[in-house]
PDB file of C-alpha atoms in Angstrom:
ATOM      1  CA  MET A   1     -77.772-213.948-127.674  1.00 80.00           C
ATOM      2  CA  ASP A   2     -73.604-212.504-127.452  1.00 84.00           C
ATOM      3  CA  ALA A   3     -73.648-214.322-123.613  1.00 88.00           C
ATOM      4  CA  ALA A   4     -74.045-217.555-125.000  1.00 89.00           C
ATOM      5  CA  LYS A   5     -71.977-217.491-128.459  1.00 90.00           C
ATOM      6  CA  PHE A   6     -69.632-216.618-126.237  1.00 90.00           C
ATOM      7  CA  ILE A   7     -69.994-219.513-123.242  1.00 89.00           C
ATOM      8  CA  GLY A   8     -70.783-221.878-126.245  1.00 89.00           C
ATOM      9  CA  ILE A   9     -67.507-220.692-128.687  1.00 90.00           C
ATOM     10  CA  LEU A  10     -65.626-221.837-124.750  1.00 88.00           C
ATOM     11  CA  LEU A  11     -67.723-224.357-124.239  1.00 86.00           C
ATOM     12  CA  VAL A  12     -66.640-226.096-127.989  1.00 86.00           C
ATOM     13  CA  ILE A  13     -62.942-225.250-127.493  1.00 85.00           C
ATOM     14  CA  SER A  14     -63.056-227.106-123.826  1.00 82.00           C
ATOM     15  CA  ASP A  15     -64.286-229.924-125.029  1.00 80.00           C
ATOM     16  CA  HIS A  16     -61.539-230.359-127.733  1.00 78.00           C
ATOM     17  CA  MET A  17     -59.539-230.541-124.640  1.00 73.00           C
ATOM     18  CA  ALA A  18     -60.514-234.118-124.488  1.00 64.00           C
ATOM     19  CA  ILE A  19     -61.180-233.450-120.915  1.00 61.00           C
ATOM     20  CA  SER A  20     -63.014-236.751-119.065  1.00 56.00           C
ATOM     21  CA  GLY A  21     -66.021-237.310-117.202  1.00 54.00           C
ATOM     22  CA  VAL A  22     -69.297-236.068-117.149  1.00 51.00           C
ATOM     23  CA  ASN A  23     -68.989-232.636-117.614  1.00 57.00           C
ATOM     24  CA  ARG A  24     -67.194-233.391-121.120  1.00 60.00           C
ATOM     25  CA  VAL A  25     -70.574-235.919-121.672  1.00 65.00           C
ATOM     26  CA  ILE A  26     -72.776-232.648-120.852  1.00 70.00           C
ATOM     27  CA  VAL A  27     -70.671-230.806-123.303  1.00 74.00           C
ATOM     28  CA  THR A  28     -70.053-232.854-126.550  1.00 74.00           C
ATOM     29  CA  SER A  29     -74.222-233.311-126.259  1.00 74.00           C
ATOM     30  CA  PHE A  30     -75.412-229.646-127.976  1.00 80.00           C
ATOM     31  CA  HIS A  31     -72.324-226.843-127.484  1.00 82.00           C
ATOM     32  CA  MET A  32     -72.542-227.363-131.723  1.00 84.00           C
ATOM     33  CA  PRO A  33     -76.488-227.490-132.625  1.00 85.00           C
ATOM     34  CA  LEU A  34     -76.554-224.636-129.690  1.00 88.00           C
ATOM     35  CA  PHE A  35     -74.122-222.606-132.602  1.00 89.00           C
ATOM     36  CA  PHE A  36     -77.195-223.597-135.246  1.00 90.00           C
ATOM     37  CA  TRP A  37     -80.257-222.891-132.930  1.00 89.00           C
ATOM     38  CA  LEU A  38     -78.932-219.209-132.934  1.00 90.00           C
ATOM     39  CA  SER A  39     -78.101-219.171-136.253  1.00 90.00           C
ATOM     40  CA  GLY A  40     -81.287-219.834-136.496  1.00 88.00           C
ATOM     41  CA  TYR A  41     -82.273-217.317-133.303  1.00 89.00           C
ATOM     42  CA  SER A  42     -81.494-214.502-135.969  1.00 87.00           C
ATOM     43  CA  PHE A  43     -82.435-215.765-139.523  1.00 88.00           C
ATOM     44  CA  LYS A  44     -84.379-212.682-141.199  1.00 86.00           C
ATOM     45  CA  LYS A  45     -86.847-214.780-143.599  1.00 83.00           C
ATOM     46  CA  THR A  46     -87.214-211.580-145.528  1.00 84.00           C
ATOM     47  CA  ASN A  47     -83.368-211.948-146.500  1.00 84.00           C
ATOM     48  CA  SER A  48     -83.239-212.533-150.331  1.00 86.00           C
ATOM     49  CA  LEU A  49     -81.961-216.369-151.253  1.00 87.00           C
ATOM     50  CA  LYS A  50     -79.082-213.195-153.266  1.00 88.00           C
ATOM     51  CA  ASN A  51     -77.924-211.831-149.725  1.00 90.00           C
ATOM     52  CA  ILE A  52     -77.777-214.852-148.060  1.00 90.00           C
ATOM     53  CA  PHE A  53     -75.699-216.675-150.907  1.00 91.00           C
ATOM     54  CA  ILE A  54     -73.041-213.811-150.799  1.00 90.00           C
ATOM     55  CA  LYS A  55     -73.321-212.814-147.375  1.00 89.00           C
ATOM     56  CA  GLY A  56     -72.307-216.843-146.875  1.00 89.00           C
ATOM     57  CA  ILE A  57     -69.304-216.532-148.932  1.00 91.00           C
ATOM     58  CA  GLN A  58     -67.969-213.300-147.618  1.00 88.00           C
ATOM     59  CA  SER A  59     -68.268-214.711-143.622  1.00 88.00           C
ATOM     60  CA  GLN A  60     -68.221-218.798-144.078  1.00 88.00           C
ATOM     61  CA  ILE A  61     -66.710-220.117-147.884  1.00 88.00           C
ATOM     62  CA  VAL A  62     -63.957-216.884-148.088  1.00 89.00           C
ATOM     63  CA  PRO A  63     -62.626-217.940-143.759  1.00 88.00           C
ATOM     64  CA  TYR A  64     -63.299-222.068-145.057  1.00 87.00           C
ATOM     65  CA  MET A  65     -60.868-221.466-147.617  1.00 86.00           C
ATOM     66  CA  ALA A  66     -58.291-219.361-145.224  1.00 86.00           C
ATOM     67  CA  GLY A  67     -58.355-221.520-142.515  1.00 84.00           C
ATOM     68  CA  GLY A  68     -57.719-224.007-145.035  1.00 81.00           C
ATOM     69  CA  MET A  69     -54.928-222.888-146.748  1.00 84.00           C
ATOM     70  CA  ILE A  70     -53.414-221.915-143.321  1.00 85.00           C
ATOM     71  CA  SER A  71     -53.473-225.160-141.655  1.00 81.00           C
ATOM     72  CA  ILE A  72     -52.053-226.594-144.750  1.00 80.00           C
ATOM     73  CA  ILE A  73     -48.966-224.608-143.956  1.00 82.00           C
ATOM     74  CA  THR A  74     -48.997-224.917-140.488  1.00 82.00           C
ATOM     75  CA  TYR A  75     -50.456-228.893-140.123  1.00 80.00           C
ATOM     76  CA  CYS A  76     -48.339-230.098-142.753  1.00 77.00           C
ATOM     77  CA  TYR A  77     -44.618-228.334-141.998  1.00 77.00           C
ATOM     78  CA  LEU A  78     -44.461-225.717-138.992  1.00 79.00           C
ATOM     79  CA  ARG A  79     -46.455-228.621-136.857  1.00 78.00           C
ATOM     80  CA  LYS A  80     -43.083-231.024-138.404  1.00 74.00           C
ATOM     81  CA  TRP A  81     -40.573-228.806-138.266  1.00 77.00           C
ATOM     82  CA  ILE A  82     -41.164-227.715-134.233  1.00 78.00           C
ATOM     83  CA  PHE A  83     -42.943-230.627-133.291  1.00 74.00           C
ATOM     84  CA  VAL A  84     -40.926-233.245-134.627  1.00 69.00           C
ATOM     85  CA  ASP A  85     -37.826-232.445-135.776  1.00 63.00           C
ATOM     86  CA  TRP A  86     -36.541-229.623-133.148  1.00 63.00           C
ATOM     87  CA  LEU A  87     -38.423-230.656-130.191  1.00 61.00           C
ATOM     88  CA  LYS A  88     -39.210-234.524-130.585  1.00 65.00           C
ATOM     89  CA  ILE A  89     -42.450-233.810-129.366  1.00 66.00           C
ATOM     90  CA  ILE A  90     -44.345-235.957-131.644  1.00 68.00           C
ATOM     91  CA  GLU A  91     -43.416-239.400-133.869  1.00 61.00           C
ATOM     92  CA  ASN A  92     -45.230-237.593-137.335  1.00 61.00           C
ATOM     93  CA  THR A  93     -47.870-235.133-138.802  1.00 60.00           C
ATOM     94  CA  GLY A  94     -50.376-235.731-141.786  1.00 60.00           C
ATOM     95  CA  ASP A  95     -49.566-235.641-145.759  1.00 65.00           C
ATOM     96  CA  ILE A  96     -51.068-232.552-147.381  1.00 70.00           C
ATOM     97  CA  SER A  97     -53.211-234.994-149.011  1.00 69.00           C
ATOM     98  CA  GLU A  98     -55.137-235.418-145.604  1.00 67.00           C
ATOM     99  CA  ILE A  99     -55.881-231.791-145.724  1.00 71.00           C
ATOM    100  CA  PHE A 100     -56.508-231.047-149.334  1.00 74.00           C
ATOM    101  CA  SER A 101     -59.231-233.748-149.977  1.00 70.00           C
ATOM    102  CA  PRO A 102     -61.681-233.016-147.182  1.00 69.00           C
ATOM    103  CA  MET A 103     -60.732-229.723-147.625  1.00 73.00           C
ATOM    104  CA  PHE A 104     -61.279-228.110-151.417  1.00 73.00           C
ATOM    105  CA  ARG A 105     -62.720-231.851-153.285  1.00 72.00           C
ATOM    106  CA  THR A 106     -65.997-232.997-151.325  1.00 71.00           C
ATOM    107  CA  TRP A 107     -65.580-229.175-149.278  1.00 71.00           C
ATOM    108  CA  ASP A 108     -66.984-231.061-146.036  1.00 69.00           C
ATOM    109  CA  GLY A 109     -64.384-230.372-144.135  1.00 69.00           C
ATOM    110  CA  TRP A 110     -60.924-231.069-141.641  1.00 71.00           C
ATOM    111  CA  SER A 111     -60.603-231.140-138.483  1.00 72.00           C
ATOM    112  CA  LEU A 112     -62.759-228.182-136.932  1.00 79.00           C
ATOM    113  CA  TYR A 113     -63.187-227.012-140.284  1.00 82.00           C
ATOM    114  CA  TRP A 114     -66.483-229.459-141.121  1.00 83.00           C
ATOM    115  CA  PHE A 115     -68.673-226.133-139.291  1.00 85.00           C
ATOM    116  CA  LEU A 116     -68.670-223.311-141.708  1.00 88.00           C
ATOM    117  CA  PRO A 117     -69.626-225.565-145.071  1.00 87.00           C
ATOM    118  CA  CYS A 118     -72.997-227.123-142.911  1.00 86.00           C
ATOM    119  CA  LEU A 119     -73.474-223.225-142.095  1.00 90.00           C
ATOM    120  CA  PHE A 120     -73.487-222.486-145.569  1.00 90.00           C
ATOM    121  CA  THR A 121     -75.259-225.225-146.680  1.00 89.00           C
ATOM    122  CA  SER A 122     -77.283-224.643-144.056  1.00 89.00           C
ATOM    123  CA  HIS A 123     -78.402-221.386-144.138  1.00 91.00           C
ATOM    124  CA  ILE A 124     -79.790-221.696-148.230  1.00 90.00           C
ATOM    125  CA  PHE A 125     -81.988-225.036-146.969  1.00 89.00           C
ATOM    126  CA  PHE A 126     -83.083-223.086-144.242  1.00 89.00           C
ATOM    127  CA  TRP A 127     -84.395-220.301-146.890  1.00 90.00           C
ATOM    128  CA  GLY A 128     -86.072-222.384-149.274  1.00 87.00           C
ATOM    129  CA  LEU A 129     -87.758-224.589-145.796  1.00 86.00           C
ATOM    130  CA  LEU A 130     -89.786-220.908-144.592  1.00 87.00           C
ATOM    131  CA  HIS A 131     -90.404-219.784-148.477  1.00 85.00           C
ATOM    132  CA  LEU A 132     -91.328-223.210-149.995  1.00 83.00           C
ATOM    133  CA  ILE A 133     -93.827-224.956-146.971  1.00 81.00           C
ATOM    134  CA  LYS A 134     -95.991-222.667-145.281  1.00 78.00           C
ATOM    135  CA  ASP A 135     -98.058-225.253-143.225  1.00 77.00           C
ATOM    136  CA  LYS A 136     -95.761-225.638-139.464  1.00 77.00           C
ATOM    137  CA  SER A 137     -97.045-228.721-139.182  1.00 76.00           C
ATOM    138  CA  ALA A 138     -95.785-230.177-142.870  1.00 78.00           C
ATOM    139  CA  ILE A 139     -92.592-228.364-142.116  1.00 78.00           C
ATOM    140  CA  TYR A 140     -92.347-229.489-138.085  1.00 75.00           C
ATOM    141  CA  SER A 141     -93.602-233.522-139.860  1.00 75.00           C
ATOM    142  CA  LEU A 142     -90.301-233.207-142.562  1.00 75.00           C
ATOM    143  CA  LEU A 143     -87.759-231.710-139.780  1.00 76.00           C
ATOM    144  CA  LEU A 144     -88.814-235.435-138.072  1.00 73.00           C
ATOM    145  CA  VAL A 145     -88.753-237.328-141.163  1.00 71.00           C
ATOM    146  CA  ILE A 146     -84.554-235.813-141.499  1.00 72.00           C
ATOM    147  CA  VAL A 147     -84.356-236.902-138.048  1.00 69.00           C
ATOM    148  CA  PHE A 148     -84.751-240.192-138.130  1.00 66.00           C
ATOM    149  CA  ASN A 149     -83.999-241.582-141.237  1.00 62.00           C
ATOM    150  CA  PHE A 150     -80.918-239.664-140.955  1.00 56.00           C
ATOM    151  CA  GLY A 151     -78.683-242.653-140.518  1.00 48.00           C
ATOM    152  CA  GLY A 152     -80.034-243.790-144.083  1.00 49.00           C
ATOM    153  CA  VAL A 153     -79.781-242.322-147.373  1.00 51.00           C
ATOM    154  CA  PHE A 154     -78.976-238.999-145.638  1.00 56.00           C
ATOM    155  CA  SER A 155     -75.268-240.063-143.960  1.00 57.00           C
ATOM    156  CA  TYR A 156     -73.664-240.643-147.515  1.00 60.00           C
ATOM    157  CA  LEU A 157     -74.277-236.965-148.599  1.00 64.00           C
ATOM    158  CA  SER A 158     -71.391-235.236-147.588  1.00 67.00           C
ATOM    159  CA  TYR A 159     -70.422-232.562-150.231  1.00 74.00           C
ATOM    160  CA  PHE A 160     -70.659-229.278-148.539  1.00 73.00           C
ATOM    161  CA  ARG A 161     -71.692-231.530-145.204  1.00 77.00           C
ATOM    162  CA  ILE A 162     -75.003-231.573-146.608  1.00 79.00           C
ATOM    163  CA  ASN A 163     -75.666-234.541-144.349  1.00 77.00           C
ATOM    164  CA  SER A 164     -75.611-232.385-141.408  1.00 78.00           C
ATOM    165  CA  ALA A 165     -76.651-229.361-142.676  1.00 81.00           C
ATOM    166  CA  LEU A 166     -80.633-231.219-142.962  1.00 81.00           C
ATOM    167  CA  VAL A 167     -79.806-231.924-139.184  1.00 80.00           C
ATOM    168  CA  SER A 168     -79.370-228.861-137.925  1.00 83.00           C
ATOM    169  CA  LEU A 169     -82.721-227.257-139.855  1.00 84.00           C
ATOM    170  CA  LEU A 170     -84.457-228.518-136.662  1.00 83.00           C
ATOM    171  CA  PHE A 171     -82.174-226.656-134.217  1.00 86.00           C
ATOM    172  CA  MET A 172     -82.650-224.089-136.585  1.00 88.00           C
ATOM    173  CA  TYR A 173     -86.342-223.714-137.042  1.00 86.00           C
ATOM    174  CA  ALA A 174     -86.232-224.184-132.647  1.00 84.00           C
ATOM    175  CA  GLY A 175     -83.928-221.252-132.828  1.00 86.00           C
ATOM    176  CA  TYR A 176     -86.239-219.456-135.608  1.00 87.00           C
ATOM    177  CA  MET A 177     -89.587-220.342-133.307  1.00 83.00           C
ATOM    178  CA  CYS A 178     -88.354-218.357-130.361  1.00 83.00           C
ATOM    179  CA  SER A 179     -86.629-215.294-131.654  1.00 80.00           C
ATOM    180  CA  ASN A 180     -91.068-214.871-133.318  1.00 73.00           C
ATOM    181  CA  LYS A 181     -91.872-215.558-129.977  1.00 70.00           C
ATOM    182  CA  LEU A 182     -94.092-218.928-131.067  1.00 60.00           C
ATOM    183  CA  ILE A 183     -92.064-220.986-128.790  1.00 62.00           C
ATOM    184  CA  ASN A 184     -91.363-219.484-124.919  1.00 64.00           C
ATOM    185  CA  ILE A 185     -88.430-220.180-123.283  1.00 65.00           C
ATOM    186  CA  SER A 186     -90.601-220.383-119.025  1.00 66.00           C
ATOM    187  CA  ARG A 187     -88.634-221.743-115.845  1.00 68.00           C
ATOM    188  CA  LYS A 188     -91.325-224.074-115.473  1.00 70.00           C
ATOM    189  CA  GLN A 189     -90.684-225.472-119.263  1.00 68.00           C
ATOM    190  CA  THR A 190     -87.020-225.590-118.010  1.00 70.00           C
ATOM    191  CA  ILE A 191     -87.342-227.551-115.335  1.00 72.00           C
ATOM    192  CA  LEU A 192     -89.138-230.089-116.688  1.00 72.00           C
ATOM    193  CA  CYS A 193     -86.505-229.702-119.452  1.00 69.00           C
ATOM    194  CA  ALA A 194     -83.868-230.186-117.517  1.00 70.00           C
ATOM    195  CA  LEU A 195     -85.209-233.356-115.284  1.00 73.00           C
ATOM    196  CA  LEU A 196     -85.667-235.206-118.085  1.00 71.00           C
ATOM    197  CA  TRP A 197     -82.681-234.605-119.432  1.00 68.00           C
ATOM    198  CA  ILE A 198     -81.059-235.847-116.423  1.00 69.00           C
ATOM    199  CA  ILE A 199     -82.390-239.210-116.554  1.00 70.00           C
ATOM    200  CA  ILE A 200     -81.625-239.412-119.655  1.00 67.00           C
ATOM    201  CA  TYR A 201     -78.321-238.951-119.404  1.00 66.00           C
ATOM    202  CA  LEU A 202     -77.616-241.385-116.389  1.00 65.00           C
ATOM    203  CA  PHE A 203     -79.620-243.818-119.106  1.00 65.00           C
ATOM    204  CA  PHE A 204     -76.814-243.100-121.302  1.00 62.00           C
ATOM    205  CA  ILE A 205     -73.913-243.109-119.060  1.00 57.00           C
ATOM    206  CA  GLU A 206     -74.677-246.078-117.292  1.00 53.00           C
ATOM    207  CA  ARG A 207     -74.291-247.653-120.738  1.00 55.00           C
ATOM    208  CA  ASN A 208     -70.901-245.888-121.691  1.00 53.00           C
ATOM    209  CA  VAL A 209     -73.205-244.136-124.527  1.00 53.00           C
ATOM    210  CA  SER A 210     -71.722-241.196-125.493  1.00 55.00           C
ATOM    211  CA  ILE A 211     -74.427-238.591-126.247  1.00 56.00           C
ATOM    212  CA  ASN A 212     -72.420-237.293-129.431  1.00 59.00           C
ATOM    213  CA  MET A 213     -73.890-235.192-132.319  1.00 57.00           C
ATOM    214  CA  GLY A 214     -70.922-236.805-133.951  1.00 53.00           C
ATOM    215  CA  GLN A 215     -73.049-240.020-133.214  1.00 51.00           C
ATOM    216  CA  HIS A 216     -74.618-241.382-136.451  1.00 49.00           C
ATOM    217  CA  SER A 217     -76.271-244.779-135.298  1.00 48.00           C
ATOM    218  CA  TYR A 218     -79.404-246.073-134.030  1.00 49.00           C
ATOM    219  CA  PRO A 219     -80.930-246.086-132.084  1.00 55.00           C
ATOM    220  CA  TYR A 220     -79.339-243.203-130.254  1.00 59.00           C
ATOM    221  CA  TYR A 221     -79.178-240.766-132.592  1.00 65.00           C
ATOM    222  CA  PRO A 222     -82.199-239.006-132.193  1.00 68.00           C
ATOM    223  CA  ILE A 223     -82.113-239.446-129.041  1.00 71.00           C
ATOM    224  CA  CYS A 224     -79.121-237.259-129.140  1.00 73.00           C
ATOM    225  CA  ILE A 225     -80.679-234.637-131.184  1.00 76.00           C
ATOM    226  CA  PHE A 226     -83.883-234.168-128.722  1.00 75.00           C
ATOM    227  CA  VAL A 227     -81.852-234.245-125.857  1.00 76.00           C
ATOM    228  CA  ALA A 228     -79.397-231.316-127.452  1.00 79.00           C
ATOM    229  CA  LEU A 229     -82.766-229.543-128.027  1.00 80.00           C
ATOM    230  CA  GLY A 230     -83.557-229.852-124.365  1.00 80.00           C
ATOM    231  CA  CYS A 231     -79.833-228.762-123.524  1.00 81.00           C
ATOM    232  CA  ILE A 232     -80.078-225.880-125.374  1.00 84.00           C
ATOM    233  CA  HIS A 233     -83.301-224.535-124.222  1.00 81.00           C
ATOM    234  CA  THR A 234     -81.664-225.094-120.543  1.00 82.00           C
ATOM    235  CA  PHE A 235     -79.295-223.158-121.412  1.00 86.00           C
ATOM    236  CA  ILE A 236     -80.374-220.496-123.413  1.00 85.00           C
ATOM    237  CA  PHE A 237     -82.586-219.898-119.908  1.00 83.00           C
ATOM    238  CA  LEU A 238     -79.852-218.934-118.160  1.00 84.00           C
ATOM    239  CA  VAL A 239     -77.639-217.389-120.145  1.00 86.00           C
ATOM    240  CA  ARG A 240     -80.553-214.620-120.321  1.00 83.00           C
ATOM    241  CA  LYS A 241     -79.805-214.141-116.940  1.00 84.00           C
ATOM    242  CA  ILE A 242     -76.477-213.111-117.379  1.00 85.00           C
ATOM    243  CA  PRO A 243     -76.338-209.146-116.678  1.00 87.00           C
ATOM    244  CA  TYR A 244     -74.752-207.010-120.143  1.00 86.00           C
ATOM    245  CA  ASN A 245     -70.950-207.578-120.300  1.00 86.00           C
ATOM    246  CA  LYS A 246     -69.023-205.228-122.536  1.00 89.00           C
ATOM    247  CA  ILE A 247     -66.445-207.753-122.964  1.00 89.00           C
ATOM    248  CA  ILE A 248     -68.562-210.975-122.925  1.00 89.00           C
ATOM    249  CA  SER A 249     -70.369-209.034-125.911  1.00 89.00           C
ATOM    250  CA  PHE A 250     -67.476-207.766-127.210  1.00 90.00           C
ATOM    251  CA  PHE A 251     -65.862-211.995-128.113  1.00 90.00           C
ATOM    252  CA  GLY A 252     -69.286-213.121-128.724  1.00 89.00           C
ATOM    253  CA  ARG A 253     -69.825-210.412-131.698  1.00 88.00           C
ATOM    254  CA  ASN A 254     -66.649-211.910-132.878  1.00 89.00           C
ATOM    255  CA  THR A 255     -66.685-215.119-132.317  1.00 90.00           C
ATOM    256  CA  LEU A 256     -65.970-216.416-135.813  1.00 89.00           C
ATOM    257  CA  ILE A 257     -62.257-214.940-134.973  1.00 90.00           C
ATOM    258  CA  ILE A 258     -62.233-216.390-132.648  1.00 91.00           C
ATOM    259  CA  TYR A 259     -63.414-219.679-134.133  1.00 90.00           C
ATOM    260  CA  MET A 260     -61.027-219.337-137.043  1.00 89.00           C
ATOM    261  CA  VAL A 261     -58.236-218.713-134.095  1.00 89.00           C
ATOM    262  CA  HIS A 262     -59.243-221.652-132.967  1.00 89.00           C
ATOM    263  CA  SER A 263     -59.342-224.309-135.665  1.00 87.00           C
ATOM    264  CA  ILE A 264     -55.738-222.661-137.022  1.00 87.00           C
ATOM    265  CA  GLU A 265     -53.576-223.586-133.718  1.00 87.00           C
ATOM    266  CA  HIS A 266     -55.740-226.755-132.955  1.00 85.00           C
ATOM    267  CA  ASN A 267     -54.319-228.381-135.780  1.00 81.00           C
ATOM    268  CA  PHE A 268     -50.698-226.878-134.803  1.00 82.00           C
ATOM    269  CA  PHE A 269     -49.662-227.784-131.294  1.00 82.00           C
ATOM    270  CA  PRO A 270     -50.007-231.778-130.645  1.00 79.00           C
ATOM    271  CA  TRP A 271     -52.580-230.852-127.625  1.00 77.00           C
ATOM    272  CA  GLU A 272     -52.649-234.396-126.893  1.00 76.00           C
ATOM    273  CA  GLN A 273     -48.886-235.089-126.462  1.00 77.00           C
ATOM    274  CA  ILE A 274     -47.886-232.201-124.234  1.00 77.00           C
ATOM    275  CA  LYS A 275     -51.086-232.934-121.599  1.00 75.00           C
ATOM    276  CA  GLU A 276     -49.238-236.906-121.419  1.00 75.00           C
ATOM    277  CA  LEU A 277     -46.166-234.543-120.842  1.00 76.00           C
ATOM    278  CA  VAL A 278     -47.434-231.632-118.454  1.00 74.00           C
ATOM    279  CA  ALA A 279     -48.936-234.640-115.753  1.00 71.00           C
ATOM    280  CA  LYS A 280     -46.084-236.840-116.402  1.00 72.00           C
ATOM    281  CA  LYS A 281     -43.522-233.629-115.489  1.00 71.00           C
ATOM    282  CA  PHE A 282     -45.626-232.345-112.457  1.00 68.00           C
ATOM    283  CA  THR A 283     -47.274-235.573-111.001  1.00 62.00           C
ATOM    284  CA  VAL A 284     -50.617-234.586-110.915  1.00 61.00           C
ATOM    285  CA  ILE A 285     -53.940-235.434-110.940  1.00 66.00           C
ATOM    286  CA  GLN A 286     -54.827-235.966-115.630  1.00 68.00           C
ATOM    287  CA  PHE A 287     -57.843-233.968-114.606  1.00 68.00           C
ATOM    288  CA  ILE A 288     -56.701-231.511-113.001  1.00 74.00           C
ATOM    289  CA  SER A 289     -53.695-230.596-115.565  1.00 74.00           C
ATOM    290  CA  ASP A 290     -56.124-230.768-118.338  1.00 75.00           C
ATOM    291  CA  ILE A 291     -58.378-228.268-116.184  1.00 79.00           C
ATOM    292  CA  LEU A 292     -54.920-225.733-116.181  1.00 82.00           C
ATOM    293  CA  LEU A 293     -53.826-226.306-119.421  1.00 82.00           C
ATOM    294  CA  THR A 294     -57.539-225.812-121.364  1.00 83.00           C
ATOM    295  CA  ALA A 295     -57.598-222.218-119.344  1.00 86.00           C
ATOM    296  CA  ILE A 296     -54.014-221.611-120.111  1.00 87.00           C
ATOM    297  CA  ARG A 297     -55.720-221.960-123.769  1.00 87.00           C
ATOM    298  CA  ILE A 298     -58.378-220.213-123.576  1.00 89.00           C
ATOM    299  CA  VAL A 299     -56.623-217.624-122.702  1.00 90.00           C
ATOM    300  CA  GLY A 300     -54.230-217.458-125.469  1.00 90.00           C
ATOM    301  CA  ILE A 301     -56.878-218.159-128.142  1.00 91.00           C
ATOM    302  CA  LEU A 302     -58.667-214.918-126.641  1.00 92.00           C
ATOM    303  CA  PHE A 303     -55.517-212.523-126.901  1.00 93.00           C
ATOM    304  CA  ILE A 304     -55.127-213.665-130.665  1.00 91.00           C
ATOM    305  CA  SER A 305     -58.027-213.060-131.096  1.00 91.00           C
ATOM    306  CA  PHE A 306     -58.380-209.538-129.586  1.00 92.00           C
ATOM    307  CA  CYS A 307     -55.311-209.585-131.638  1.00 91.00           C
ATOM    308  CA  THR A 308     -56.339-210.031-135.102  1.00 89.00           C
ATOM    309  CA  ILE A 309     -60.011-207.818-134.478  1.00 89.00           C
ATOM    310  CA  LYS A 310     -57.718-204.772-133.412  1.00 88.00           C
ATOM    311  CA  ILE A 311     -56.134-205.668-136.626  1.00 88.00           C
ATOM    312  CA  ILE A 312     -58.660-206.417-138.613  1.00 86.00           C
ATOM    313  CA  GLU A 313     -60.602-202.916-138.010  1.00 83.00           C
ATOM    314  CA  MET A 314     -57.284-200.359-138.052  1.00 86.00           C
ATOM    315  CA  ILE A 315     -57.111-201.766-141.642  1.00 84.00           C
ATOM    316  CA  LYS A 316     -60.915-201.360-142.293  1.00 81.00           C
ATOM    317  CA  GLU A 317     -60.402-198.029-140.732  1.00 81.00           C
ATOM    318  CA  ASN A 318     -57.830-196.821-142.980  1.00 79.00           C
ATOM    319  CA  TYR A 319     -58.978-198.464-146.147  1.00 76.00           C
ATOM    320  CA  LEU A 320     -62.491-196.086-145.329  1.00 74.00           C
ATOM    321  CA  LYS A 321     -60.345-193.028-144.879  1.00 75.00           C
ATOM    322  CA  CYS A 322     -58.795-193.652-148.438  1.00 75.00           C
ATOM    323  CA  GLU A 323     -62.127-193.813-149.713  1.00 68.00           C
ATOM    324  CA  SER A 324     -63.007-190.771-148.588  1.00 69.00           C
ATOM    325  CA  THR A 325     -59.310-188.557-149.268  1.00 70.00           C
ATOM    326  CA  GLU A 326     -60.049-190.132-153.399  1.00 64.00           C
ATOM    327  CA  GLN A 327     -63.799-188.845-153.384  1.00 62.00           C
ATOM    328  CA  ILE A 328     -62.541-185.243-152.396  1.00 57.00           C
TER     329      ILE A 328
END
């Protein structure tokens, strides 16, 4: 599933460039639920709650805290110094309290950081779901109740993104069922799903309604859930046709690094203002300039991520060498 992770993170980056059009409507409807589906696909029921908790601290909470501290520096200080005082591109920047409160008081995330505490909470809830409820029909019933009541009491549970984590359980369970061969992704099913979701897309677009997982309003939110499931189904079927590639596999295994680099640069560069300046200066169509800037942004993020990964690998190798020499 490395290819799915790699393409998924590219879709996330392109969505944050706010490219207009139907393509963005499609991307926003499933790109984040995809990662919960993939998390469920790789979830091992045999793991203990202790191991899941420790791994979550290492791979989600520690990066979350490190990224939050870096974002405070970049967004509140470096961004102001470079883009406000020097280049005069933006008028003002955010205050430190805008980041600190949601990041370290409620732990529901700020900007793009909501995903990590949500994933941490989702893994703990999912472990409990699999071990406490044995009947599959009971699990489905519980998840459907959560989905259709999301606009109610669950929407207020923002600490550690409990509200979003509860909904993500449905995607995780779908991925888990596929990994255990309890759900098959066949060609006929994919064609039926694709036709159904095209009809739903046309219905939404005609009414100027966003099919976005961030939308918590009725009557559309439950429909958004099932649209996302259908899109993921089709996406996974197509991605499985991609032959193995070393580069794709390398970046697919390191999507956390790419996500962290993207989160930091997203809060540093004023991309909206940069897009407007490029469109005015070169007098090109907004859509074309958005595509070019997105391509440049993706290449830059992948390059910085590659360098970061290699530096981390070098540090690990040196650390292991030092440990081995001390033992000798």
